[in-house]
Amino acid sequence: MAKLLVTGGAGFIGSNFVHHVVAHTDHHVTVLDKLTYAGNRASLDGLPENRVSFVQGDIADAALVDELFAGVDAVVHYAAESHNDNSLNDPRPFLDTNIIGTYTLLEAARRHDTRLHHISTDEVYGDLELDDPARFTESTPYNPSSPYSSTKAGSDLLVRAWVRSFGVRATISNCSNNYGPFQHVEKFIPRQITNVIRSIRPKLYGAGENVRDWIHADDHSSAVLTILEKGELGQTYLIGADGERNNKDVVELILETMGQPRDAYDHVTDRAGHDLRYAIDSTKLRTELGWTPQFQDFESGLANTIDWYRANEAWWAPSKDATEAFYATKGQ
Ligand code: NAD
Ligand code: DAU
C-alpha cells in the first residue's frame, strides 16, 4: 500500500481520481485542497475514513506542504485555477496557484525526494485549424493562448526544469477536455445541462464551431494511475480518447438527450482569444504503457452525466446563481 497526497482532490478531476483510487487500489489518499469556489468537500462524501483524509490548505503554503510531503510516497498534483473565462477576468489567482503553488510543491519534492506527478492540459499547445490533419503530440511546441493556459505551460516548464536541474522524480500528463460527475457548473457541459434543468436556454459562444476532444474523467484517472505506476521519470504523456466534437453538436446532443428541441439554445458573445480546436494523439501512452480508455461511447457517457446532474441538484445548486450572474456581466 502506498500513501498518496492528492492536491486539488476536492475539485472536479481530483475528486474523480480519489474515487477511482479508492475503488481500484489499496492506496491511502490525503487530499490537500484550499476549497476555493471550485472545491467542494461533498465531492468526497461517502469515501471510507480509513482510506481518505482531508486537509484544507494552500499548495503555496510552504510549511504545510513540507509537513505533508514528509508522510507520503507520491504526490499527484491537480490543484489549479482551471477556468479560462475567469482567467480573462482576473489572471492573478492563476499566477499564485498555478505558478507559485507548483513551484512550492517542486521545492518540497526536491527536499524530500518525493515522486511527483503533475497534471496539465492540452491547452499548453495552443490550437489547431479545423481541417488540420495534425493532432497534438508530446513534441508539439508550446503555444498557449490564455492567462490560464500560459500559467499551466509555465508550471509544466518548472517541472521539466526541476527534473533536469535537481533530479526531481516527476512525470507530466497533458489531457484533453474532461466530462463526468462533480464538474463545476461554470464549465460548458454542466452549465448547459443545469441550464436545461432550470429552464434557461443553453449558451453557445460565437458560432459554436470550436472543437474539443472529450474524455470521461474516469478514463483520465485510470491514465494517471497508469503513469504513476509505470511511467518513466522525466517523461510527458498526452492523455486523450479520440473524442473530437464541436460545441454546437454537443449542445444539440444535450438538448436532444434531455427531451428538448435541438435548436433551443442561444448564440452569445464569443470568448476573447477563443482556441479553435484541440486534438490529442495519445499513441505514446497507449503503446508504451498499455493504457486504453473504457468510455468509448460519448452519447452514453453524456447521458450518465446528465442523470448525475439531475440526481444531484443539492451538489450544484449553491453555485448556479452566482455563476450565471458572472456570465451575464459578460453577455454570455
Ligand atoms: P477544478 O477547478 O474543478 O478544481 C481545482 C481544485 O483545486 C479545487 O478543488 C480547488 O479548491 C483547488 N485549489 C485551487 N487553488 C488551490 C490552492 N492554491 N491550493 C490548494 N487547492 C487549490 O479543476 P479541474 O477541472 O478538476 O482541473 C484539475 C486539474 O486538471 C488542473 O490542473 C487542470 O489544469 C487540469 N486539467 C483539467 C481539464 C478539464 O477538462 N477540466 C483537462 C486537462 C487538465
Ligand atoms: O482542454 C483542457 C481544458 O478544458 C482544461 O485545461 C480546462 O481546465 C478546462 O476548463 C477545459 O477548458 P475549455 O476552455 O475548453 O472548457 P470550457 O468548459 O470552459 O469550454 C468548452 C468549450 O465550450 C469552449 O470552446 C468554450 C465553449 N463554451 C463554454 C461555456 C462555459 C460555450 O460555448 N458556452 C459556455 O457557456
mmCIF file with all atom_site columns, C-alpha atoms in Angstrom, residues 26-105:
data_model
loop_
_atom_site.group_PDB
_atom_site.id
_atom_site.type_symbol
_atom_site.label_atom_id
_atom_site.label_alt_id
_atom_site.label_comp_id
_atom_site.label_asym_id
_atom_site.label_entity_id
_atom_site.label_seq_id
_atom_site.pdbx_PDB_ins_code
_atom_site.Cartn_x
_atom_site.Cartn_y
_atom_site.Cartn_z
_atom_site.occupancy
_atom_site.B_iso_or_equiv
_atom_site.pdbx_formal_charge
_atom_site.auth_seq_id
_atom_site.auth_comp_id
_atom_site.auth_asym_id
_atom_site.auth_atom_id
_atom_site.pdbx_PDB_model_num
ATOM 1  C CA . ASP A 1 26  ? -5.450  -0.144 -1.695  1.00 0.00 ? 26  ASP A CA 1
ATOM 2  C CA . HIS A 1 27  ? -3.567  3.179  -1.527  1.00 0.00 ? 27  HIS A CA 1
ATOM 3  C CA . HIS A 1 28  ? -4.278  5.714  1.209   1.00 0.00 ? 28  HIS A CA 1
ATOM 4  C CA . VAL A 1 29  ? -5.059  9.245  -0.005  1.00 0.00 ? 29  VAL A CA 1
ATOM 5  C CA . THR A 1 30  ? -4.533  12.540 1.770   1.00 0.00 ? 30  THR A CA 1
ATOM 6  C CA . VAL A 1 31  ? -6.293  15.374 -0.061  1.00 0.00 ? 31  VAL A CA 1
ATOM 7  C CA . LEU A 1 32  ? -4.813  18.882 0.173   1.00 0.00 ? 32  LEU A CA 1
ATOM 8  C CA . ASP A 1 33  ? -7.337  21.417 -1.097  1.00 0.00 ? 33  ASP A CA 1
ATOM 9  C CA . LYS A 1 34  ? -7.885  25.115 -0.427  1.00 0.00 ? 34  LYS A CA 1
ATOM 10 C CA . LEU A 1 35  ? -11.627 24.794 -1.082  1.00 0.00 ? 35  LEU A CA 1
ATOM 11 C CA . THR A 1 36  ? -11.800 27.778 -3.396  1.00 0.00 ? 36  THR A CA 1
ATOM 12 C CA . TYR A 1 37  ? -15.150 28.490 -5.090  1.00 0.00 ? 37  TYR A CA 1
ATOM 13 C CA . ALA A 1 38  ? -14.320 25.427 -7.280  1.00 0.00 ? 38  ALA A CA 1
ATOM 14 C CA . GLY A 1 39  ? -13.638 22.968 -4.466  1.00 0.00 ? 39  GLY A CA 1
ATOM 15 C CA . ASN A 1 40  ? -16.450 21.031 -2.828  1.00 0.00 ? 40  ASN A CA 1
ATOM 16 C CA . ARG A 1 41  ? -15.910 18.820 0.211   1.00 0.00 ? 41  ARG A CA 1
ATOM 17 C CA . ALA A 1 42  ? -19.147 16.991 -0.650  1.00 0.00 ? 42  ALA A CA 1
ATOM 18 C CA . SER A 1 43  ? -17.472 15.526 -3.750  1.00 0.00 ? 43  SER A CA 1
ATOM 19 C CA . LEU A 1 44  ? -15.613 13.212 -1.350  1.00 0.00 ? 44  LEU A CA 1
ATOM 20 C CA . ASP A 1 45  ? -18.675 12.225 0.705   1.00 0.00 ? 45  ASP A CA 1
ATOM 21 C CA . GLY A 1 46  ? -19.113 8.517  1.329   1.00 0.00 ? 46  GLY A CA 1
ATOM 22 C CA . LEU A 1 47  ? -15.450 7.582  0.920   1.00 0.00 ? 47  LEU A CA 1
ATOM 23 C CA . PRO A 1 48  ? -14.098 5.427  3.773   1.00 0.00 ? 48  PRO A CA 1
ATOM 24 C CA . GLU A 1 49  ? -12.349 7.426  6.512   1.00 0.00 ? 49  GLU A CA 1
ATOM 25 C CA . ASN A 1 50  ? -9.585  4.847  6.818   1.00 0.00 ? 50  ASN A CA 1
ATOM 26 C CA . ARG A 1 51  ? -8.681  5.380  3.126   1.00 0.00 ? 51  ARG A CA 1
ATOM 27 C CA . VAL A 1 52  ? -9.065  9.147  2.647   1.00 0.00 ? 52  VAL A CA 1
ATOM 28 C CA . SER A 1 53  ? -8.143  12.082 4.867   1.00 0.00 ? 53  SER A CA 1
ATOM 29 C CA . PHE A 1 54  ? -8.697  15.733 4.105   1.00 0.00 ? 54  PHE A CA 1
ATOM 30 C CA . VAL A 1 55  ? -6.540  18.783 4.810   1.00 0.00 ? 55  VAL A CA 1
ATOM 31 C CA . GLN A 1 56  ? -7.820  22.238 3.924   1.00 0.00 ? 56  GLN A CA 1
ATOM 32 C CA . GLY A 1 57  ? -4.890  24.410 2.846   1.00 0.00 ? 57  GLY A CA 1
ATOM 33 C CA . ASP A 1 58  ? -2.999  26.204 0.101   1.00 0.00 ? 58  ASP A CA 1
ATOM 34 C CA . ILE A 1 59  ? -0.388  24.492 -2.091  1.00 0.00 ? 59  ILE A CA 1
ATOM 35 C CA . ALA A 1 60  ? 1.590   27.750 -1.884  1.00 0.00 ? 60  ALA A CA 1
ATOM 36 C CA . ASP A 1 61  ? 1.887   27.356 1.935   1.00 0.00 ? 61  ASP A CA 1
ATOM 37 C CA . ALA A 1 62  ? 5.460   26.018 2.085   1.00 0.00 ? 62  ALA A CA 1
ATOM 38 C CA . ALA A 1 63  ? 5.366   24.979 5.761   1.00 0.00 ? 63  ALA A CA 1
ATOM 39 C CA . LEU A 1 64  ? 2.142   22.990 5.364   1.00 0.00 ? 64  LEU A CA 1
ATOM 40 C CA . VAL A 1 65  ? 3.329   21.409 2.124   1.00 0.00 ? 65  VAL A CA 1
ATOM 41 C CA . ASP A 1 66  ? 6.635   20.432 3.721   1.00 0.00 ? 66  ASP A CA 1
ATOM 42 C CA . GLU A 1 67  ? 4.815   18.747 6.612   1.00 0.00 ? 67  GLU A CA 1
ATOM 43 C CA . LEU A 1 68  ? 2.517   16.795 4.269   1.00 0.00 ? 68  LEU A CA 1
ATOM 44 C CA . PHE A 1 69  ? 5.303   15.662 1.907   1.00 0.00 ? 69  PHE A CA 1
ATOM 45 C CA . ALA A 1 70  ? 7.156   14.144 4.889   1.00 0.00 ? 70  ALA A CA 1
ATOM 46 C CA . GLY A 1 71  ? 4.491   11.458 5.274   1.00 0.00 ? 71  GLY A CA 1
ATOM 47 C CA . VAL A 1 72  ? 3.740   10.314 1.709   1.00 0.00 ? 72  VAL A CA 1
ATOM 48 C CA . ASP A 1 73  ? 5.229   8.111  -1.033  1.00 0.00 ? 73  ASP A CA 1
ATOM 49 C CA . ALA A 1 74  ? 3.939   10.103 -4.019  1.00 0.00 ? 74  ALA A CA 1
ATOM 50 C CA . VAL A 1 75  ? 2.090   13.314 -4.863  1.00 0.00 ? 75  VAL A CA 1
ATOM 51 C CA . VAL A 1 76  ? -0.465  13.776 -7.648  1.00 0.00 ? 76  VAL A CA 1
ATOM 52 C CA . HIS A 1 77  ? -0.858  17.476 -8.343  1.00 0.00 ? 77  HIS A CA 1
ATOM 53 C CA . TYR A 1 78  ? -4.300  18.538 -9.647  1.00 0.00 ? 78  TYR A CA 1
ATOM 54 C CA . ALA A 1 79  ? -4.777  21.821 -7.739  1.00 0.00 ? 79  ALA A CA 1
ATOM 55 C CA . ALA A 1 80  ? -5.133  24.782 -10.078 1.00 0.00 ? 80  ALA A CA 1
ATOM 56 C CA . GLU A 1 81  ? -7.227  27.720 -11.067 1.00 0.00 ? 81  GLU A CA 1
ATOM 57 C CA . SER A 1 82  ? -8.787  25.953 -14.041 1.00 0.00 ? 82  SER A CA 1
ATOM 58 C CA . HIS A 1 83  ? -11.305 28.154 -15.877 1.00 0.00 ? 83  HIS A CA 1
ATOM 59 C CA . ASN A 1 84  ? -10.317 30.160 -18.959 1.00 0.00 ? 84  ASN A CA 1
ATOM 60 C CA . ASP A 1 85  ? -13.174 32.664 -18.619 1.00 0.00 ? 85  ASP A CA 1
ATOM 61 C CA . ASN A 1 86  ? -12.113 33.522 -15.046 1.00 0.00 ? 86  ASN A CA 1
ATOM 62 C CA . SER A 1 87  ? -8.510  33.951 -16.175 1.00 0.00 ? 87  SER A CA 1
ATOM 63 C CA . LEU A 1 88  ? -9.647  36.572 -18.695 1.00 0.00 ? 88  LEU A CA 1
ATOM 64 C CA . ASN A 1 89  ? -11.439 38.436 -15.904 1.00 0.00 ? 89  ASN A CA 1
ATOM 65 C CA . ASP A 1 90  ? -8.753  38.244 -13.161 1.00 0.00 ? 90  ASP A CA 1
ATOM 66 C CA . PRO A 1 91  ? -5.471  36.474 -14.013 1.00 0.00 ? 91  PRO A CA 1
ATOM 67 C CA . ARG A 1 92  ? -3.726  36.974 -10.630 1.00 0.00 ? 92  ARG A CA 1
ATOM 68 C CA . PRO A 1 93  ? -5.003  33.846 -8.795  1.00 0.00 ? 93  PRO A CA 1
ATOM 69 C CA . PHE A 1 94  ? -3.814  31.783 -11.775 1.00 0.00 ? 94  PHE A CA 1
ATOM 70 C CA . LEU A 1 95  ? -0.253  33.003 -11.231 1.00 0.00 ? 95  LEU A CA 1
ATOM 71 C CA . ASP A 1 96  ? -0.449  32.440 -7.464  1.00 0.00 ? 96  ASP A CA 1
ATOM 72 C CA . THR A 1 97  ? -1.734  28.870 -7.618  1.00 0.00 ? 97  THR A CA 1
ATOM 73 C CA . ASN A 1 98  ? -0.581  27.501 -10.964 1.00 0.00 ? 98  ASN A CA 1
ATOM 74 C CA . ILE A 1 99  ? 2.920   29.012 -10.893 1.00 0.00 ? 99  ILE A CA 1
ATOM 75 C CA . ILE A 1 100 ? 3.851   29.733 -7.261  1.00 0.00 ? 100 ILE A CA 1
ATOM 76 C CA . GLY A 1 101 ? 1.844   26.776 -5.956  1.00 0.00 ? 101 GLY A CA 1
ATOM 77 C CA . THR A 1 102 ? 3.554   24.354 -8.352  1.00 0.00 ? 102 THR A CA 1
ATOM 78 C CA . TYR A 1 103 ? 6.956   25.877 -7.504  1.00 0.00 ? 103 TYR A CA 1
ATOM 79 C CA . THR A 1 104 ? 6.215   25.302 -3.795  1.00 0.00 ? 104 THR A CA 1
ATOM 80 C CA . LEU A 1 105 ? 5.408   21.621 -4.429  1.00 0.00 ? 105 LEU A CA 1
#
